[in-house]
Amino acid sequence: VAYSPAGKLIAIAQDAGLTVCDAKTRKPGKQTPLGEEPTVRGVTFSPAGDYIAVTTKDGVAFATADIEPKQSGTWTEKGSDPD
């Protein structure tokens, strides 16, 4: 779970996907899938609050910081799972 720098959004990353909620109403937006088996490790907003990065066991997924986020890219590193 991460709050946006302005405190207006909350990002919730789970293995099922990324959900962004309005911080004031707690109303969730649409869930964005993060892949087939992402195993989420963490979530954070960019300093400007316009992107969300979700770390997984295989790399990082990037999404727009909107109530209905859109995945905008991934960075994958296979074979580096610390477990």
XYZ file of C-alpha atoms in Angstrom:
83
model
C 0.000 0.000 0.000
C 1.273 3.487 -0.883
C -0.127 7.024 -0.693
C 0.502 9.473 -3.528
C 2.789 12.417 -2.681
C -0.217 14.789 -2.655
C -2.193 12.361 -0.483
C -5.094 12.117 -2.961
C -4.639 8.505 -4.099
C -3.872 5.170 -2.475
C -2.233 2.383 -4.491
C -2.884 -1.191 -3.400
C -0.820 -3.886 -5.103
C -1.720 -7.527 -4.699
C -0.905 -10.608 -6.730
C -4.286 -10.172 -8.464
C -3.341 -6.673 -9.669
C -3.054 -2.968 -8.895
C -5.990 -1.009 -7.518
C -5.946 2.767 -7.017
C -8.413 4.286 -4.558
C -9.499 7.840 -3.883
C -7.884 8.601 -0.498
C -10.788 10.740 0.716
C -13.679 8.410 -0.156
C -11.691 5.129 -0.191
C -13.648 4.270 -3.363
C -11.609 1.856 -5.507
C -11.118 2.241 -9.211
C -10.672 -0.492 -11.778
C -8.113 -3.219 -10.992
C -5.207 -3.462 -13.425
C -3.630 -6.920 -13.859
C 0.130 -7.133 -13.297
C 0.874 -10.349 -15.158
C 0.243 -14.053 -14.823
C 2.078 -14.735 -11.550
C 3.571 -11.439 -10.367
C 4.237 -12.129 -6.634
C 4.129 -8.491 -5.537
C 6.975 -7.266 -3.321
C 6.208 -3.540 -3.024
C 4.477 -0.486 -4.452
C 5.388 3.203 -4.613
C 4.477 6.423 -6.405
C 6.968 8.444 -8.425
C 8.068 11.674 -6.682
C 5.771 13.740 -8.931
C 2.899 11.334 -8.256
C 2.180 10.621 -11.931
C 3.331 6.987 -12.050
C 3.155 3.945 -9.805
C 5.882 1.306 -9.704
C 5.092 -2.195 -8.471
C 8.027 -4.479 -7.738
C 7.497 -8.185 -8.291
C 9.723 -11.237 -8.056
C 10.523 -10.837 -11.770
C 11.043 -7.081 -12.077
C 9.017 -3.869 -12.019
C 5.645 -2.952 -13.560
C 4.853 0.714 -14.208
C 1.357 2.205 -14.375
C -0.216 5.626 -14.644
C -1.326 7.072 -11.298
C -5.019 7.371 -12.075
C -8.175 6.007 -10.437
C -8.157 3.611 -13.428
C -4.433 2.954 -13.920
C -3.064 1.751 -17.238
C 0.067 -0.350 -17.304
C 2.653 1.692 -19.140
C 5.626 -0.658 -19.129
C 7.631 -3.352 -17.404
C 11.207 -4.070 -16.620
C 11.881 -7.782 -16.208
C 14.892 -9.543 -14.782
C 14.624 -13.309 -14.826
C 16.550 -15.447 -12.388
C 17.164 -12.781 -9.756
C 14.472 -13.841 -7.256
C 16.087 -13.341 -3.834
C 14.024 -16.157 -2.258
